[in-house]
mmCIF file of C-alpha atoms in Angstrom:
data_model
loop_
_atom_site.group_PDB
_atom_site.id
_atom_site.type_symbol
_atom_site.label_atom_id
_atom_site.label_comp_id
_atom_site.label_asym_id
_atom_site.label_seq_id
_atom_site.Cartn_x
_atom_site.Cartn_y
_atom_site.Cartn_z
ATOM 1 C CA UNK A 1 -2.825 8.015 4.021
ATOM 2 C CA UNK A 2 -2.743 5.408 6.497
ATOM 3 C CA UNK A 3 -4.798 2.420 5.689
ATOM 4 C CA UNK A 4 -7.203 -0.007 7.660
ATOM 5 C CA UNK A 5 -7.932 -3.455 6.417
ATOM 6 C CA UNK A 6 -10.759 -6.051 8.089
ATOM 7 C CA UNK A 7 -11.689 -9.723 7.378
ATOM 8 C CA UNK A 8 -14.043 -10.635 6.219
ATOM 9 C CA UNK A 9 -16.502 -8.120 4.915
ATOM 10 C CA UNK A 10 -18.994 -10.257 5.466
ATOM 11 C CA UNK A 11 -19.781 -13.077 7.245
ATOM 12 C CA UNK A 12 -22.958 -15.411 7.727
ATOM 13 C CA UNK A 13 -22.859 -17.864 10.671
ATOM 14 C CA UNK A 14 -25.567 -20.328 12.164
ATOM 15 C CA UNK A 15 -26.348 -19.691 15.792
ATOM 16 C CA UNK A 16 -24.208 -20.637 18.396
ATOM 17 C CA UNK A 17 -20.843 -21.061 16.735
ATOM 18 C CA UNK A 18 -18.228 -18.384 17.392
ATOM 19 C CA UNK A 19 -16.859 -15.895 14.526
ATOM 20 C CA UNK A 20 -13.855 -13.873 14.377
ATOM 21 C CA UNK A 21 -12.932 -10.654 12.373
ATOM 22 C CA UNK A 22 -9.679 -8.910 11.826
ATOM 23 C CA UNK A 23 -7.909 -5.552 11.872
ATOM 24 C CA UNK A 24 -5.205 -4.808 10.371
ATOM 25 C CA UNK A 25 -3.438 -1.395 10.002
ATOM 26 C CA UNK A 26 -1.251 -1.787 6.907
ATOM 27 C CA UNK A 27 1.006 1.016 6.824
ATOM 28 C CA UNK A 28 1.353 2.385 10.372
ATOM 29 C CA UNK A 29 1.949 0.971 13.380
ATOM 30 C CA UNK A 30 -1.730 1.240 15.892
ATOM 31 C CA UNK A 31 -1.307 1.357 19.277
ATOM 32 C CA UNK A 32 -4.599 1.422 20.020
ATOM 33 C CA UNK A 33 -7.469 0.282 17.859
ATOM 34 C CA UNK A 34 -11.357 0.806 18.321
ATOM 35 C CA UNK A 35 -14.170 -1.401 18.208
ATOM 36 C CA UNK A 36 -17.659 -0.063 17.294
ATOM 37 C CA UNK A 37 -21.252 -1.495 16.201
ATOM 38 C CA UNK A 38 -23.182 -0.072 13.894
ATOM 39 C CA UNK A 39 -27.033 -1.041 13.548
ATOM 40 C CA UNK A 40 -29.309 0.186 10.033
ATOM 41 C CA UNK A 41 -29.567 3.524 10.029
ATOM 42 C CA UNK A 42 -27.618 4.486 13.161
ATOM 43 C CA UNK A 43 -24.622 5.685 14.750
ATOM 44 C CA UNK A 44 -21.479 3.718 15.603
ATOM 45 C CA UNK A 45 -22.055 2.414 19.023
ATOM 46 C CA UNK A 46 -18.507 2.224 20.675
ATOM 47 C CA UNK A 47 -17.900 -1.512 21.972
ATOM 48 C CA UNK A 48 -14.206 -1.229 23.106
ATOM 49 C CA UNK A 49 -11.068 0.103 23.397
ATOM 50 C CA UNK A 50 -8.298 -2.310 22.543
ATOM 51 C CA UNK A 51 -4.313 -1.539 23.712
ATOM 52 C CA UNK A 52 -1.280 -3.607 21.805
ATOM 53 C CA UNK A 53 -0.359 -5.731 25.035
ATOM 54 C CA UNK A 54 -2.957 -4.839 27.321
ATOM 55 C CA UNK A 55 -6.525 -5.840 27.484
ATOM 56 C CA UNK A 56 -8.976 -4.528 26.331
ATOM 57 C CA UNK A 57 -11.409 -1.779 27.912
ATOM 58 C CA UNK A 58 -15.314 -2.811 27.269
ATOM 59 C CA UNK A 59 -17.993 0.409 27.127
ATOM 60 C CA UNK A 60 -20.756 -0.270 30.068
ATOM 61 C CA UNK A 61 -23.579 -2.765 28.568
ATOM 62 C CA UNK A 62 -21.214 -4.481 26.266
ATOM 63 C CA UNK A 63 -20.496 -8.263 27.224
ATOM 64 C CA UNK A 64 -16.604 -8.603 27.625
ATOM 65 C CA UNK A 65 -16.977 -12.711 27.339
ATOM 66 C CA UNK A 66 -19.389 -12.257 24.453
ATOM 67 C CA UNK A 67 -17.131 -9.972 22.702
ATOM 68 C CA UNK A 68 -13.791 -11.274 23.112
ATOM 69 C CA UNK A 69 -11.395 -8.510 21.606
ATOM 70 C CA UNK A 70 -7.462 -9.433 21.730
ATOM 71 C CA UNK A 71 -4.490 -7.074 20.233
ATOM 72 C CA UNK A 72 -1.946 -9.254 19.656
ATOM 73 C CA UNK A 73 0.139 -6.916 17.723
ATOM 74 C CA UNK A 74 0.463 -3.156 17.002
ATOM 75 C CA UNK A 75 -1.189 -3.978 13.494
ATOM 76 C CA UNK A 76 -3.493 -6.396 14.475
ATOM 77 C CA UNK A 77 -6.520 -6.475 16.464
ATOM 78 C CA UNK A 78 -9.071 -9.323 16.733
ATOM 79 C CA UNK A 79 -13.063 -9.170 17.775
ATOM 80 C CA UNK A 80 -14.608 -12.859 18.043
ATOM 81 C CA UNK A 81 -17.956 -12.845 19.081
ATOM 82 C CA UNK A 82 -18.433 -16.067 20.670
ATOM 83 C CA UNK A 83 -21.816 -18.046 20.745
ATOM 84 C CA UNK A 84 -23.539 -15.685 18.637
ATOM 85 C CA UNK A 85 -26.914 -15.333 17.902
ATOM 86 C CA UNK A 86 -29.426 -13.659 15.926
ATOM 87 C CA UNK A 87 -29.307 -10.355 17.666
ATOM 88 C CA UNK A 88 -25.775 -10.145 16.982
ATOM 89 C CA UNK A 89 -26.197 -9.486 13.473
ATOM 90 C CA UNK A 90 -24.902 -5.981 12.689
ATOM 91 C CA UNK A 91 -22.020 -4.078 11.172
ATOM 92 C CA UNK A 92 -18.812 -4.233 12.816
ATOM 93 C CA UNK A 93 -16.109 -1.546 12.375
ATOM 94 C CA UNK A 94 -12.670 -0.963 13.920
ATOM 95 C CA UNK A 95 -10.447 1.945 13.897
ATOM 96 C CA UNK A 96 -7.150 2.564 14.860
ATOM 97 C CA UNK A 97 -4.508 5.251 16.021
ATOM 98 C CA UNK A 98 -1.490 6.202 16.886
ATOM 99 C CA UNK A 99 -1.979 9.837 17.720
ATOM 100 C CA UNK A 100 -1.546 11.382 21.084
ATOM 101 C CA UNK A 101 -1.828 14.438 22.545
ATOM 102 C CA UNK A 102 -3.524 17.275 20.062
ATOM 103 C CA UNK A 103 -4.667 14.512 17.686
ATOM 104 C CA UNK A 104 -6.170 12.138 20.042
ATOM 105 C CA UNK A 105 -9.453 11.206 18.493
ATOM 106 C CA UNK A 106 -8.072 10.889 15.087
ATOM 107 C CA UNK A 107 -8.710 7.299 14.052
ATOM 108 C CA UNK A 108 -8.590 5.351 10.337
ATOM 109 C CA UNK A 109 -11.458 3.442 10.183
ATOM 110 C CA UNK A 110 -11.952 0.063 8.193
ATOM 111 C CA UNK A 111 -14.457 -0.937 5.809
ATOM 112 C CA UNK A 112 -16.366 -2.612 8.213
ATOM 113 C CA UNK A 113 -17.683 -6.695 8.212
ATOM 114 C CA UNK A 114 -21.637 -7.564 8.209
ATOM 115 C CA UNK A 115 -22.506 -10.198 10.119
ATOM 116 C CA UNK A 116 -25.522 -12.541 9.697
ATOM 117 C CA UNK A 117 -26.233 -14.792 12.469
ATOM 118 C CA UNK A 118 -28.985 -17.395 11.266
ATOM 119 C CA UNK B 1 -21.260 12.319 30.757
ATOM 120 C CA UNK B 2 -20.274 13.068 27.255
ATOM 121 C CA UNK B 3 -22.617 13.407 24.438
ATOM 122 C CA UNK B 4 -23.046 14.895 20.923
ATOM 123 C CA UNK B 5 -26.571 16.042 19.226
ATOM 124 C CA UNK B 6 -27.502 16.012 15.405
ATOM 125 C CA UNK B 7 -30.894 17.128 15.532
ATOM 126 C CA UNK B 8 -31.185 16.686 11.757
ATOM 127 C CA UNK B 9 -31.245 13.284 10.511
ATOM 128 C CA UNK B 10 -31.712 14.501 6.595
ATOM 129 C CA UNK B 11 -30.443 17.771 5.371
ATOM 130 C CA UNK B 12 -31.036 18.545 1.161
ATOM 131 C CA UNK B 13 -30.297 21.903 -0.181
ATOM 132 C CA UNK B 14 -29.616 22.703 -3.809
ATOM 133 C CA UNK B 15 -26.109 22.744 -5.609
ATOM 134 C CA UNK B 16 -24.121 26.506 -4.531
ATOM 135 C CA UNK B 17 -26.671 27.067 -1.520
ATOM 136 C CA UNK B 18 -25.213 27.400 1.453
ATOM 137 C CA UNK B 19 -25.351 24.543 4.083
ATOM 138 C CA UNK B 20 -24.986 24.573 8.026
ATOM 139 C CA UNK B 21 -24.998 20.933 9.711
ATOM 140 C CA UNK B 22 -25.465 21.153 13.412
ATOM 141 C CA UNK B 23 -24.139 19.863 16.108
ATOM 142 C CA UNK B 24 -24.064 20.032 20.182
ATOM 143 C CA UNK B 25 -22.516 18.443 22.781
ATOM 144 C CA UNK B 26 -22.576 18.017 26.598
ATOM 145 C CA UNK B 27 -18.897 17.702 28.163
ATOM 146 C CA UNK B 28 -17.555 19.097 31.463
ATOM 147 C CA UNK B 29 -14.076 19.763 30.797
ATOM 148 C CA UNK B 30 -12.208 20.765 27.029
ATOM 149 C CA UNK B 31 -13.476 18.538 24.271
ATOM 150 C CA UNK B 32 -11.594 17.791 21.129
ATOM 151 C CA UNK B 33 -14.498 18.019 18.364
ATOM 152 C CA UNK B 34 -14.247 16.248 15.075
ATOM 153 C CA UNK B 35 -16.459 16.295 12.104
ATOM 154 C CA UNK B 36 -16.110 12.656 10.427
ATOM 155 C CA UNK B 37 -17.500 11.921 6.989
ATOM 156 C CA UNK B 38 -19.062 8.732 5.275
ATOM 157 C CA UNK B 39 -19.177 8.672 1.113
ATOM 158 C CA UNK B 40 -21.015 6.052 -0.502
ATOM 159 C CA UNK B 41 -20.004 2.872 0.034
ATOM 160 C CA UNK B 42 -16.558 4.226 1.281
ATOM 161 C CA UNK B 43 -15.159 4.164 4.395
ATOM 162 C CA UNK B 44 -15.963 6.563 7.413
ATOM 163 C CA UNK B 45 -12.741 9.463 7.222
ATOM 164 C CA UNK B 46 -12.083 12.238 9.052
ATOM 165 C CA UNK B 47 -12.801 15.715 7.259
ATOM 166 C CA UNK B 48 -11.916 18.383 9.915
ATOM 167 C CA UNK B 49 -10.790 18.694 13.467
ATOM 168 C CA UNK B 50 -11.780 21.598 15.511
ATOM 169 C CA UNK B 51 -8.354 22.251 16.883
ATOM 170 C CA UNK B 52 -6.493 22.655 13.631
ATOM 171 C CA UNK B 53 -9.066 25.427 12.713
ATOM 172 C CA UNK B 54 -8.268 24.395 8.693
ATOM 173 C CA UNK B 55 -10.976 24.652 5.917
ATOM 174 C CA UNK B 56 -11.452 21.305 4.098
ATOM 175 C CA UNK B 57 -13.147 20.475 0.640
ATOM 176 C CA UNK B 58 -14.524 24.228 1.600
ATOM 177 C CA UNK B 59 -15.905 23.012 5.276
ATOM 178 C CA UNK B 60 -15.171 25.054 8.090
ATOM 179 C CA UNK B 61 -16.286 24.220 11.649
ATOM 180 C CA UNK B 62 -16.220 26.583 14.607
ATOM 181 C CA UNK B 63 -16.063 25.207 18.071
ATOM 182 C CA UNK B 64 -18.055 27.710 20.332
ATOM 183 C CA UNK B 65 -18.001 26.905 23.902
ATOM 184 C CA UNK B 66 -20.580 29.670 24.897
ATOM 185 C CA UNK B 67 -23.375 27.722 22.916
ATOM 186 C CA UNK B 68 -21.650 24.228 23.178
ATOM 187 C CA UNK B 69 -22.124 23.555 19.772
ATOM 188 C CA UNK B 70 -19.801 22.937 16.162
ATOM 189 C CA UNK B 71 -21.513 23.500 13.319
ATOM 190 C CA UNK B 72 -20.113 22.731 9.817
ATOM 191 C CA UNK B 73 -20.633 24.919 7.229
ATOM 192 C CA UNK B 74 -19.634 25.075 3.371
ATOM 193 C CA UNK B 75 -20.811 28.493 1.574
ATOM 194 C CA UNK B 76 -22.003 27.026 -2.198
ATOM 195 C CA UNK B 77 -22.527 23.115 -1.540
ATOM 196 C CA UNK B 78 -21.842 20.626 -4.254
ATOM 197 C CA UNK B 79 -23.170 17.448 -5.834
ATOM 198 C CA UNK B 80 -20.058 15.975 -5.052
ATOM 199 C CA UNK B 81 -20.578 16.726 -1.149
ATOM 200 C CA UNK B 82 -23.400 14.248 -0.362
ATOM 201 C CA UNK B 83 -22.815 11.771 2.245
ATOM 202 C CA UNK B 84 -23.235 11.115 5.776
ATOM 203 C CA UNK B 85 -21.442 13.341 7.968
ATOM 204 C CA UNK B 86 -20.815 12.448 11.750
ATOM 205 C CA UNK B 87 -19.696 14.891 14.494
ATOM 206 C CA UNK B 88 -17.334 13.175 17.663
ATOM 207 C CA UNK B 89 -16.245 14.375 20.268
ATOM 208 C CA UNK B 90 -12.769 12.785 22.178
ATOM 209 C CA UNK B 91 -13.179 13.966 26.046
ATOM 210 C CA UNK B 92 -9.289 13.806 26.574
ATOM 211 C CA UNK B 93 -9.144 10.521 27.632
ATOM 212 C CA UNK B 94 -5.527 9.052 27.572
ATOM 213 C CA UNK B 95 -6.855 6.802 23.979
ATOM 214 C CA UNK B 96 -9.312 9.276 22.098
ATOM 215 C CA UNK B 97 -11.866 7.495 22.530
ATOM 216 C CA UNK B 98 -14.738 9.001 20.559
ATOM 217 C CA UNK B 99 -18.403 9.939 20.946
ATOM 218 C CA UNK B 100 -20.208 10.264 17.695
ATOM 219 C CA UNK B 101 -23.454 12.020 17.140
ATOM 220 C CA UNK B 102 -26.513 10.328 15.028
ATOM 221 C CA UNK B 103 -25.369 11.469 11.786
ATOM 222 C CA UNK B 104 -26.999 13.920 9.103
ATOM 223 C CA UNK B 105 -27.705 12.963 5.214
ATOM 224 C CA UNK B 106 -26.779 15.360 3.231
ATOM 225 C CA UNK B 107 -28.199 15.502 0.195
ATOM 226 C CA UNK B 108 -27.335 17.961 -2.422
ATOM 227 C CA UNK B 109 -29.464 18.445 -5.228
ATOM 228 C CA UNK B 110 -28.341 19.519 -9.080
#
């Protein structure tokens, strides 16, 4: 099956300094991958929706210069959250797809990266 | 707006009982329903889709429009079959995009 890789699994920053994670879809080629949020004990929160080529498409309440998302490639796709800060520390997943029509909302998901913002 | 409902957060039943996990949504138009599942300390997968109308691992998940909801059922649950289990819902949109519900523990007992 097809396979979703992120970097780094985990990650612990000081406040203020700017961290980026990876996505990479390893066997398939994603044109569009998914970025969600996932706090203790809850559901994944969907942060964006991320196009090879094309930027990216922020969910209402999510801050687009905060959460600077950039698909370079149709096997990569980058979230740096910039300036970060305590209440940034969560779990951050991505997904990705290439399926249209009957299939649409069939993604891969990745392992996901904690991040600790101190 | 769309939206998807677990209203149980924990679910345990005993190895070959039966086991319903519920789930409703709220979407004006056709939704594409998906039950997703989440192993210990694996990944989130997809288990079933609503429009393939398969039976997976012994899950099957009816969509029924009437009562808005699409419950997934397995007759004799096993051990095997605890996890977290997450039902989305893709309104169409040109990407798939998906809603998730809150998620239900299940919890299967020997």
């Amino acid at each position: 099956g097809a396979v979703v890789s992120q970097h780094p699994s985990w990650v612990i920053c000081k406040s203020g300094t700017s961290v980026k994670i990876e996505c990479r879809s390893l066997d398939f080629q994603a044109t569009t991958m998914f970025w969600y949020r996932q706090f203790p004990k809850q559901s994944l929160m969907l942060m964006a929706t991320s196009n090879e080529g094309s930027k990216a498409t922020y969910e209402q309440g999510v801050e687009k210069d905060k959460f600077l998302i950039n698909h370079a490639s149709l096997t990569l796709s980058t979230l740096t959250v910039t300036s970060a800060h305590p209440e940034d520390s969560s779990f951050y997943i991505c997904s990705a797809s290439s399926f249209r029509g009957s299939r649409l909302g069939e993604q891969y998901f990745g392992p996901g990266t904690r991040l600790t913002v101190t | 707006a769309q939206r998807v409902t677990q209203p149980e957060k924990l679910l345990s039943v005993f190895k070959g009982a039966p086991v319903e996990l519920k789930c409703n949504y709220s979407y004006s138009g056709s939704p594409e329903l998906f039950w997703y599942v989440q192993y210990s300390r694996q990944r989130l997968q997809l288990l079933l889709r609503h429009i393939s109308r398969e039976s997976i691992k012994g899950f099957t998940a009816d969509l029924n429009k009437g009562e808005t909801s699409f419950h997934l059922k397995k007759p004799f649950a096993q051990e095997e079959d605890s996890a977290m289990y997450y039902c989305a819902l893709s309104g169409g949109t040109s990407y798939g995009k998906l809603t998730f519900g809150q998620g239900t523990i299940l919890t299967v007992h020997p």
